[in-house]
mmCIF file of C-alpha atoms in Angstrom:
data_model
loop_
_atom_site.group_PDB
_atom_site.id
_atom_site.type_symbol
_atom_site.label_atom_id
_atom_site.label_comp_id
_atom_site.label_asym_id
_atom_site.label_seq_id
_atom_site.Cartn_x
_atom_site.Cartn_y
_atom_site.Cartn_z
ATOM 1 C CA UNK A 1 40.919 122.319 10.144
ATOM 2 C CA UNK A 2 38.334 119.570 9.616
ATOM 3 C CA UNK A 3 36.999 119.180 6.097
ATOM 4 C CA UNK A 4 33.222 119.401 6.145
ATOM 5 C CA UNK A 5 32.562 117.102 3.189
ATOM 6 C CA UNK A 6 33.608 113.571 2.418
ATOM 7 C CA UNK A 7 36.326 112.976 -0.133
ATOM 8 C CA UNK A 8 34.302 112.299 -3.316
ATOM 9 C CA UNK A 9 34.606 108.914 -4.981
ATOM 10 C CA UNK A 10 35.111 108.573 -8.727
ATOM 11 C CA UNK A 11 32.237 106.894 -10.581
ATOM 12 C CA UNK A 12 31.193 105.833 -14.042
ATOM 13 C CA UNK A 13 29.229 108.644 -15.744
ATOM 14 C CA UNK A 14 25.469 107.887 -15.722
ATOM 15 C CA UNK A 15 25.175 107.958 -19.519
ATOM 16 C CA UNK A 16 27.836 105.226 -19.759
ATOM 17 C CA UNK A 17 26.905 102.990 -16.843
ATOM 18 C CA UNK A 18 23.270 102.484 -17.883
ATOM 19 C CA UNK A 19 24.669 100.571 -20.862
ATOM 20 C CA UNK A 20 26.800 98.162 -18.834
ATOM 21 C CA UNK A 21 26.802 96.143 -15.623
ATOM 22 C CA UNK A 22 30.218 97.267 -14.393
ATOM 23 C CA UNK A 23 30.563 98.528 -10.828
ATOM 24 C CA UNK A 24 29.521 102.181 -10.525
ATOM 25 C CA UNK A 25 31.976 103.595 -7.917
ATOM 26 C CA UNK A 26 35.661 103.000 -8.639
ATOM 27 C CA UNK A 27 36.822 103.159 -5.007
ATOM 28 C CA UNK A 28 39.306 105.384 -3.234
ATOM 29 C CA UNK A 29 42.944 105.672 -4.187
ATOM 30 C CA UNK A 30 45.504 105.439 -1.370
ATOM 31 C CA UNK A 31 45.816 109.230 -1.155
ATOM 32 C CA UNK A 32 42.033 109.713 -1.167
ATOM 33 C CA UNK A 33 41.615 107.123 1.586
ATOM 34 C CA UNK A 34 44.233 108.853 3.735
ATOM 35 C CA UNK A 35 42.533 112.231 3.238
ATOM 36 C CA UNK A 36 39.163 110.801 4.280
ATOM 37 C CA UNK A 37 40.683 108.997 7.267
ATOM 38 C CA UNK A 38 42.125 112.315 8.473
ATOM 39 C CA UNK A 39 38.545 113.554 9.004
ATOM 40 C CA UNK A 40 37.959 111.023 11.815
ATOM 41 C CA UNK A 41 37.772 112.686 15.248
ATOM 42 C CA UNK A 42 38.948 109.537 17.065
ATOM 43 C CA UNK A 43 36.145 109.928 19.594
ATOM 44 C CA UNK A 44 36.891 108.351 23.001
ATOM 45 C CA UNK A 45 33.366 106.922 23.177
ATOM 46 C CA UNK A 46 33.375 105.724 19.524
ATOM 47 C CA UNK A 47 29.625 105.671 18.787
ATOM 48 C CA UNK A 48 30.480 104.256 15.353
ATOM 49 C CA UNK A 49 31.598 100.993 16.996
ATOM 50 C CA UNK A 50 28.264 100.793 18.815
ATOM 51 C CA UNK A 51 26.516 101.422 15.496
ATOM 52 C CA UNK A 52 28.391 98.605 13.732
ATOM 53 C CA UNK A 53 26.446 95.313 13.924
ATOM 54 C CA UNK A 54 29.658 93.282 14.131
ATOM 55 C CA UNK A 55 31.571 95.695 16.357
ATOM 56 C CA UNK A 56 34.537 96.581 14.140
ATOM 57 C CA UNK A 57 37.088 98.772 15.948
ATOM 58 C CA UNK A 58 36.444 101.576 13.489
ATOM 59 C CA UNK A 59 38.637 104.311 15.041
ATOM 60 C CA UNK A 60 41.615 101.915 15.145
ATOM 61 C CA UNK A 61 41.314 100.792 11.527
ATOM 62 C CA UNK A 62 40.810 104.384 10.352
ATOM 63 C CA UNK A 63 43.879 105.508 12.305
ATOM 64 C CA UNK A 64 45.871 102.807 10.523
ATOM 65 C CA UNK A 65 44.607 104.113 7.170
ATOM 66 C CA UNK A 66 45.474 107.687 8.143
ATOM 67 C CA UNK A 67 49.051 106.576 8.802
ATOM 68 C CA UNK A 68 49.194 104.393 5.659
ATOM 69 C CA UNK A 69 49.324 101.166 7.652
ATOM 70 C CA UNK A 70 46.907 99.499 5.281
ATOM 71 C CA UNK A 71 47.847 95.914 6.190
ATOM 72 C CA UNK A 72 47.156 96.646 9.844
ATOM 73 C CA UNK A 73 43.878 98.316 8.874
ATOM 74 C CA UNK A 74 42.481 95.276 7.060
ATOM 75 C CA UNK A 75 43.697 92.996 9.860
ATOM 76 C CA UNK A 76 41.756 95.125 12.356
ATOM 77 C CA UNK A 77 38.603 94.933 10.255
ATOM 78 C CA UNK A 78 38.849 91.161 9.806
ATOM 79 C CA UNK A 79 39.053 90.640 13.549
ATOM 80 C CA UNK A 80 35.296 91.270 13.537
ATOM 81 C CA UNK A 81 34.147 91.051 9.920
ATOM 82 C CA UNK A 82 34.657 88.091 7.584
ATOM 83 C CA UNK A 83 33.218 89.935 4.555
ATOM 84 C CA UNK A 84 34.829 93.418 4.424
ATOM 85 C CA UNK A 85 34.787 93.828 0.633
ATOM 86 C CA UNK A 86 31.065 93.029 0.610
ATOM 87 C CA UNK A 87 30.126 95.132 3.626
ATOM 88 C CA UNK A 88 32.140 98.101 2.392
ATOM 89 C CA UNK A 89 29.948 98.115 -0.715
ATOM 90 C CA UNK A 90 26.421 97.219 0.372
ATOM 91 C CA UNK A 91 26.012 97.649 4.126
ATOM 92 C CA UNK A 92 23.574 100.465 5.040
ATOM 93 C CA UNK A 93 26.239 102.515 6.793
ATOM 94 C CA UNK A 94 24.063 105.634 6.865
ATOM 95 C CA UNK A 95 21.740 103.941 9.362
ATOM 96 C CA UNK A 96 24.520 102.172 11.240
ATOM 97 C CA UNK A 97 28.104 103.337 11.856
ATOM 98 C CA UNK A 98 27.946 106.512 9.766
ATOM 99 C CA UNK A 99 24.502 107.343 11.098
ATOM 100 C CA UNK A 100 25.927 107.873 14.593
ATOM 101 C CA UNK A 101 29.265 109.395 13.551
ATOM 102 C CA UNK A 102 29.998 112.395 15.796
ATOM 103 C CA UNK A 103 31.345 114.425 12.879
ATOM 104 C CA UNK A 104 28.052 113.832 11.102
ATOM 105 C CA UNK A 105 26.201 115.946 13.661
ATOM 106 C CA UNK A 106 27.641 119.076 12.049
ATOM 107 C CA UNK A 107 29.169 117.976 8.760
ATOM 108 C CA UNK A 108 29.146 114.925 6.500
ATOM 109 C CA UNK A 109 30.035 111.786 8.472
ATOM 110 C CA UNK A 110 33.290 109.967 7.867
ATOM 111 C CA UNK A 111 32.891 107.666 4.842
ATOM 112 C CA UNK A 112 33.458 104.511 6.885
ATOM 113 C CA UNK A 113 32.040 102.164 4.265
ATOM 114 C CA UNK A 114 34.246 103.541 1.521
ATOM 115 C CA UNK A 115 37.303 103.189 3.762
ATOM 116 C CA UNK A 116 36.385 99.588 4.597
ATOM 117 C CA UNK A 117 36.021 98.807 0.901
ATOM 118 C CA UNK A 118 39.372 100.477 0.197
ATOM 119 C CA UNK A 119 41.130 98.331 2.797
ATOM 120 C CA UNK A 120 39.649 95.094 1.473
ATOM 121 C CA UNK A 121 40.440 95.946 -2.153
ATOM 122 C CA UNK A 122 43.952 97.133 -1.248
ATOM 123 C CA UNK A 123 44.639 93.845 0.533
ATOM 124 C CA UNK A 124 43.478 91.790 -2.463
ATOM 125 C CA UNK A 125 45.436 93.929 -4.912
ATOM 126 C CA UNK A 126 48.618 93.607 -2.864
ATOM 127 C CA UNK A 127 48.328 89.898 -2.180
ATOM 128 C CA UNK A 128 47.552 90.441 1.492
ATOM 129 C CA UNK A 129 44.110 88.861 1.539
ATOM 130 C CA UNK A 130 45.616 86.683 4.191
ATOM 131 C CA UNK A 131 43.879 83.819 5.937
ATOM 132 C CA UNK A 132 42.836 84.216 9.542
ATOM 133 C CA UNK A 133 44.937 82.461 12.163
ATOM 134 C CA UNK A 134 42.823 79.598 13.482
ATOM 135 C CA UNK A 135 43.148 78.448 17.093
ATOM 136 C CA UNK A 136 43.526 74.820 18.053
ATOM 137 C CA UNK A 137 40.592 72.642 17.055
ATOM 138 C CA UNK A 138 37.874 72.396 19.684
ATOM 139 C CA UNK A 139 36.580 69.067 18.402
ATOM 140 C CA UNK A 140 33.169 70.618 17.840
ATOM 141 C CA UNK A 141 31.334 70.518 14.495
ATOM 142 C CA UNK A 142 28.733 73.045 13.350
ATOM 143 C CA UNK A 143 26.411 72.799 10.344
ATOM 144 C CA UNK A 144 25.428 76.112 8.739
ATOM 145 C CA UNK A 145 22.326 75.985 6.544
ATOM 146 C CA UNK A 146 22.464 78.679 3.888
ATOM 147 C CA UNK A 147 25.440 80.544 2.437
ATOM 148 C CA UNK A 148 24.087 84.081 2.310
ATOM 149 C CA UNK A 149 25.615 86.911 4.340
ATOM 150 C CA UNK A 150 24.334 85.533 7.654
ATOM 151 C CA UNK A 151 25.506 81.989 6.979
ATOM 152 C CA UNK A 152 28.930 83.030 5.678
ATOM 153 C CA UNK A 153 29.485 85.411 8.589
ATOM 154 C CA UNK A 154 28.497 82.743 11.099
ATOM 155 C CA UNK A 155 30.791 80.228 9.386
ATOM 156 C CA UNK A 156 33.736 82.614 9.541
ATOM 157 C CA UNK A 157 33.207 83.482 13.194
ATOM 158 C CA UNK A 158 32.736 79.842 14.218
ATOM 159 C CA UNK A 159 35.878 78.836 12.328
ATOM 160 C CA UNK A 160 37.862 81.552 14.101
ATOM 161 C CA UNK A 161 36.800 79.912 17.379
ATOM 162 C CA UNK A 162 38.373 76.655 16.241
ATOM 163 C CA UNK A 163 35.175 74.766 15.379
ATOM 164 C CA UNK A 164 34.838 72.643 12.245
ATOM 165 C CA UNK A 165 32.206 74.214 9.983
ATOM 166 C CA UNK A 166 30.251 72.805 7.053
ATOM 167 C CA UNK A 167 27.937 75.076 5.033
ATOM 168 C CA UNK A 168 24.981 73.515 3.193
ATOM 169 C CA UNK A 169 23.742 75.560 0.209
ATOM 170 C CA UNK A 170 20.575 74.844 -1.767
ATOM 171 C CA UNK A 171 21.742 76.440 -5.047
ATOM 172 C CA UNK A 172 24.619 75.446 -7.311
ATOM 173 C CA UNK A 173 26.824 78.307 -6.104
ATOM 174 C CA UNK A 174 27.375 79.751 -2.616
ATOM 175 C CA UNK A 175 26.665 83.358 -1.728
ATOM 176 C CA UNK A 176 22.882 83.502 -1.405
ATOM 177 C CA UNK A 177 21.442 86.961 -1.936
ATOM 178 C CA UNK A 178 24.957 88.312 -2.513
ATOM 179 C CA UNK A 179 25.041 86.284 -5.731
ATOM 180 C CA UNK A 180 21.434 86.195 -6.929
ATOM 181 C CA UNK A 181 19.904 89.324 -5.419
ATOM 182 C CA UNK A 182 22.384 92.197 -5.682
ATOM 183 C CA UNK A 183 23.298 93.334 -9.206
ATOM 184 C CA UNK A 184 26.797 93.198 -10.617
ATOM 185 C CA UNK A 185 26.996 97.002 -10.854
ATOM 186 C CA UNK A 186 26.581 97.259 -7.081
ATOM 187 C CA UNK A 187 28.380 94.106 -5.936
ATOM 188 C CA UNK A 188 30.583 92.340 -8.519
ATOM 189 C CA UNK A 189 30.337 88.567 -8.250
ATOM 190 C CA UNK A 190 34.117 88.216 -8.334
ATOM 191 C CA UNK A 191 34.208 90.147 -5.038
ATOM 192 C CA UNK A 192 31.775 87.661 -3.473
ATOM 193 C CA UNK A 193 33.776 84.716 -4.809
ATOM 194 C CA UNK A 194 36.939 86.236 -3.361
ATOM 195 C CA UNK A 195 35.392 86.524 0.092
ATOM 196 C CA UNK A 196 34.086 82.946 -0.075
ATOM 197 C CA UNK A 197 37.514 81.679 -1.157
ATOM 198 C CA UNK A 198 39.009 83.364 1.904
ATOM 199 C CA UNK A 199 36.591 81.466 4.152
ATOM 200 C CA UNK A 200 37.448 78.196 2.405
ATOM 201 C CA UNK A 201 41.158 78.833 3.000
ATOM 202 C CA UNK A 202 40.284 79.187 6.671
ATOM 203 C CA UNK A 203 38.914 75.656 6.521
ATOM 204 C CA UNK A 204 35.192 76.275 6.046
ATOM 205 C CA UNK A 205 33.683 73.445 3.993
ATOM 206 C CA UNK A 206 30.930 74.505 1.560
ATOM 207 C CA UNK A 207 28.578 71.943 0.006
ATOM 208 C CA UNK A 208 26.260 73.103 -2.801
ATOM 209 C CA UNK A 209 23.086 71.532 -4.228
ATOM 210 C CA UNK A 210 22.222 70.377 -0.717
ATOM 211 C CA UNK A 211 18.550 70.697 0.235
ATOM 212 C CA UNK A 212 18.393 70.423 4.010
ATOM 213 C CA UNK A 213 14.966 69.046 4.850
ATOM 214 C CA UNK A 214 14.849 66.860 1.754
ATOM 215 C CA UNK A 215 18.281 65.293 1.176
ATOM 216 C CA UNK A 216 19.108 65.439 4.864
ATOM 217 C CA UNK A 217 17.183 66.661 7.913
ATOM 218 C CA UNK A 218 18.412 68.693 10.873
ATOM 219 C CA UNK A 219 17.894 65.670 13.139
ATOM 220 C CA UNK A 220 20.063 63.601 10.809
ATOM 221 C CA UNK A 221 22.799 66.254 10.911
ATOM 222 C CA UNK A 222 22.810 66.066 14.695
ATOM 223 C CA UNK A 223 22.879 62.261 14.506
ATOM 224 C CA UNK A 224 25.871 62.499 12.132
ATOM 225 C CA UNK A 225 27.899 64.242 14.819
ATOM 226 C CA UNK A 226 27.224 67.931 14.366
ATOM 227 C CA UNK A 227 27.058 69.645 17.743
ATOM 228 C CA UNK A 228 25.000 72.612 16.576
ATOM 229 C CA UNK A 229 23.078 73.852 13.547
ATOM 230 C CA UNK A 230 22.857 77.490 12.431
ATOM 231 C CA UNK A 231 19.861 78.191 10.177
ATOM 232 C CA UNK A 232 20.437 81.113 7.817
ATOM 233 C CA UNK A 233 18.053 80.336 4.995
ATOM 234 C CA UNK A 234 17.233 83.891 3.948
ATOM 235 C CA UNK A 235 14.072 85.923 3.608
ATOM 236 C CA UNK A 236 12.085 83.203 1.849
ATOM 237 C CA UNK A 237 9.346 83.643 -0.719
ATOM 238 C CA UNK A 238 8.453 87.055 -2.176
ATOM 239 C CA UNK A 239 5.356 88.911 -1.058
ATOM 240 C CA UNK A 240 2.839 90.114 -3.646
ATOM 241 C CA UNK A 241 0.302 92.921 -3.466
ATOM 242 C CA UNK A 242 -2.832 90.823 -3.733
ATOM 243 C CA UNK A 243 -4.340 92.941 -6.522
ATOM 244 C CA UNK A 244 -5.974 91.840 -9.804
ATOM 245 C CA UNK A 245 -3.656 90.994 -12.695
ATOM 246 C CA UNK A 246 -0.634 89.785 -10.746
ATOM 247 C CA UNK A 247 -0.583 86.567 -12.791
ATOM 248 C CA UNK A 248 -0.177 88.359 -16.143
ATOM 249 C CA UNK A 249 2.868 87.663 -18.260
ATOM 250 C CA UNK A 250 5.316 90.475 -17.702
ATOM 251 C CA UNK A 251 4.695 90.728 -13.949
ATOM 252 C CA UNK A 252 7.705 89.462 -11.992
ATOM 253 C CA UNK A 253 8.618 89.376 -8.352
ATOM 254 C CA UNK A 254 11.851 91.282 -7.806
ATOM 255 C CA UNK A 255 13.313 88.027 -6.500
ATOM 256 C CA UNK A 256 12.688 86.201 -9.780
ATOM 257 C CA UNK A 257 13.730 89.164 -11.929
ATOM 258 C CA UNK A 258 17.015 89.739 -10.112
ATOM 259 C CA UNK A 259 17.799 86.024 -9.892
ATOM 260 C CA UNK A 260 17.434 85.669 -13.663
ATOM 261 C CA UNK A 261 19.518 88.781 -14.237
ATOM 262 C CA UNK A 262 22.261 87.980 -11.712
ATOM 263 C CA UNK A 263 22.687 84.290 -10.945
ATOM 264 C CA UNK A 264 21.498 83.115 -14.370
ATOM 265 C CA UNK A 265 23.446 85.873 -16.161
ATOM 266 C CA UNK A 266 20.606 87.285 -18.261
ATOM 267 C CA UNK A 267 22.633 90.487 -18.545
ATOM 268 C CA UNK A 268 25.136 88.565 -20.694
ATOM 269 C CA UNK A 269 22.528 87.459 -23.292
ATOM 270 C CA UNK A 270 23.041 85.887 -25.822
ATOM 271 C CA UNK A 271 26.156 84.354 -24.243
ATOM 272 C CA UNK A 272 23.836 83.095 -21.484
ATOM 273 C CA UNK A 273 20.438 82.145 -22.897
ATOM 274 C CA UNK A 274 18.313 83.151 -19.900
ATOM 275 C CA UNK A 275 14.724 84.156 -20.746
ATOM 276 C CA UNK A 276 13.869 87.553 -19.348
ATOM 277 C CA UNK A 277 11.624 90.074 -21.047
ATOM 278 C CA UNK A 278 11.924 93.768 -20.283
ATOM 279 C CA UNK A 279 9.353 96.052 -21.838
ATOM 280 C CA UNK A 280 9.812 99.569 -23.136
ATOM 281 C CA UNK A 281 8.434 100.993 -19.897
ATOM 282 C CA UNK A 282 9.075 99.216 -16.584
ATOM 283 C CA UNK A 283 7.336 99.895 -13.271
ATOM 284 C CA UNK A 284 8.913 98.718 -10.031
ATOM 285 C CA UNK A 285 6.711 98.721 -6.933
ATOM 286 C CA UNK A 286 8.523 99.529 -3.687
ATOM 287 C CA UNK A 287 11.109 101.908 -2.324
ATOM 288 C CA UNK A 288 13.836 99.756 -0.793
ATOM 289 C CA UNK A 289 17.209 98.626 -2.079
ATOM 290 C CA UNK A 290 15.652 95.644 -3.882
ATOM 291 C CA UNK A 291 13.302 97.960 -5.766
ATOM 292 C CA UNK A 292 16.199 100.241 -6.710
ATOM 293 C CA UNK A 293 18.236 97.235 -7.856
ATOM 294 C CA UNK A 294 15.384 95.972 -10.038
ATOM 295 C CA UNK A 295 14.633 99.393 -11.507
ATOM 296 C CA UNK A 296 18.269 100.122 -12.349
ATOM 297 C CA UNK A 297 18.742 96.603 -13.739
ATOM 298 C CA UNK A 298 15.759 97.111 -16.067
ATOM 299 C CA UNK A 299 17.453 100.158 -17.588
ATOM 300 C CA UNK A 300 20.593 98.179 -18.243
ATOM 301 C CA UNK A 301 18.571 95.395 -19.873
ATOM 302 C CA UNK A 302 17.164 97.838 -22.402
ATOM 303 C CA UNK A 303 14.120 99.538 -20.875
ATOM 304 C CA UNK A 304 13.593 103.042 -22.264
ATOM 305 C CA UNK A 305 11.875 104.213 -19.088
ATOM 306 C CA UNK A 306 12.068 102.853 -15.555
ATOM 307 C CA UNK A 307 9.651 104.071 -12.894
ATOM 308 C CA UNK A 308 9.557 103.549 -9.127
ATOM 309 C CA UNK A 309 6.062 103.527 -7.585
ATOM 310 C CA UNK A 310 6.115 103.912 -3.805
ATOM 311 C CA UNK A 311 3.310 104.532 -1.356
ATOM 312 C CA UNK A 312 5.209 106.988 0.858
ATOM 313 C CA UNK A 313 7.244 110.167 0.352
ATOM 314 C CA UNK A 314 10.884 110.499 -0.661
ATOM 315 C CA UNK A 315 12.110 111.095 2.870
ATOM 316 C CA UNK A 316 10.618 107.716 3.820
ATOM 317 C CA UNK A 317 12.285 105.708 1.048
ATOM 318 C CA UNK A 318 14.003 102.804 2.835
ATOM 319 C CA UNK A 319 16.661 102.465 0.112
ATOM 320 C CA UNK A 320 20.144 103.760 0.796
ATOM 321 C CA UNK A 321 20.501 107.431 -0.092
ATOM 322 C CA UNK A 322 23.389 106.560 -2.413
ATOM 323 C CA UNK A 323 21.208 104.135 -4.369
ATOM 324 C CA UNK A 324 18.422 106.708 -4.724
ATOM 325 C CA UNK A 325 20.978 109.290 -5.856
ATOM 326 C CA UNK A 326 22.430 106.896 -8.433
ATOM 327 C CA UNK A 327 18.947 105.997 -9.648
ATOM 328 C CA UNK A 328 18.041 109.642 -10.202
ATOM 329 C CA UNK A 329 21.303 110.226 -12.048
ATOM 330 C CA UNK A 330 20.450 107.322 -14.340
ATOM 331 C CA UNK A 331 17.005 108.688 -15.134
ATOM 332 C CA UNK A 332 14.792 106.609 -12.834
ATOM 333 C CA UNK A 333 11.442 108.372 -12.350
ATOM 334 C CA UNK A 334 9.794 108.330 -8.924
ATOM 335 C CA UNK A 335 6.008 108.244 -8.570
ATOM 336 C CA UNK A 336 5.637 108.739 -4.827
ATOM 337 C CA UNK A 337 2.565 108.592 -2.591
ATOM 338 C CA UNK A 338 1.073 106.159 -5.100
ATOM 339 C CA UNK A 339 0.055 102.507 -4.860
ATOM 340 C CA UNK A 340 -0.975 99.983 -7.569
ATOM 341 C CA UNK A 341 -4.513 98.640 -7.351
ATOM 342 C CA UNK A 342 -4.640 96.705 -10.647
ATOM 343 C CA UNK A 343 -2.407 95.288 -13.358
ATOM 344 C CA UNK A 344 -4.210 95.608 -16.672
ATOM 345 C CA UNK A 345 -3.558 93.094 -19.423
ATOM 346 C CA UNK A 346 -4.213 92.475 -23.082
ATOM 347 C CA UNK A 347 -4.088 88.931 -24.506
ATOM 348 C CA UNK A 348 -2.506 87.748 -21.268
ATOM 349 C CA UNK A 349 0.311 90.319 -21.355
ATOM 350 C CA UNK A 350 0.751 93.244 -19.012
ATOM 351 C CA UNK A 351 -0.237 96.504 -20.675
ATOM 352 C CA UNK A 352 -0.750 99.056 -17.893
ATOM 353 C CA UNK A 353 -0.705 99.593 -14.134
ATOM 354 C CA UNK A 354 -3.522 101.471 -12.427
ATOM 355 C CA UNK A 355 -2.535 103.305 -9.254
ATOM 356 C CA UNK A 356 -4.249 105.392 -6.633
ATOM 357 C CA UNK A 357 -2.758 108.503 -5.083
ATOM 358 C CA UNK A 358 -2.213 108.119 -1.356
#
């Protein structure tokens, strides 16, 4: 008899978690992971593998979990994915592997992301966060510009092919958006550091405070003996609305706000003296994961009310359903089918936001 619903995952209660930056879901226990793995139909065509951007053999790793072969499960995942602890937490599985799960056509899909996270965490807990076996050196050198998820994944895959890999990172710590963009309560920084350490044990060299284009150019890298260059520099500068009042004090891009909160540790004030001002009422414009991260971060930094303003309806919110659900639990208010047309100030400080109904 197939269970219709996913095995629930234990979480911090909303009234507690809005006062801290600890991770919200606690993760599956061994028994819970086995129960969830038993829901997998082991489809011969495996649409979940087609839905996975890196092509993890999902039925095989889930079968290992079902039979409590957890070491074999994480080894299967790492054949295709260098960042399983990260992907198990923040990948949009509902629009990828879980979105095409055959079981999901009638019932809730198999919780593939939660099982991936379980395997990665189990391996770390049991000292089995083993290094990949590296083939003989090819004699080729590759420079990877940027140490976000794309750059780190490329570095891991290239290293597994036997190439020498050097990662050049602009900031003082590697990780890119994983470190500065995603809040601690959704992706703990120690998890990111653990994944990066695994890549370094594989032989990936990571250089920080390196501005490619200023300190060294791509042409110079090629002249220095690199055979190829992978450019993974991220999404770039934030986009603004182009409405009056955007230059008022108190108006932040989500990029700046989350960078101050995450990379510069504003959430640990006064231990870290990072300037970030959160008003009594905070409005976040947008409906994606970044907007949800900023809105939920504002609550944890002391905002009494946090509001999402989005120009479309709830069914069109691009954020993960889990993030929207968590936001609602925490008291985030959603003003949908609305769009800001002006930020209103007083003495140079933001005082109000004027919106139109769509």
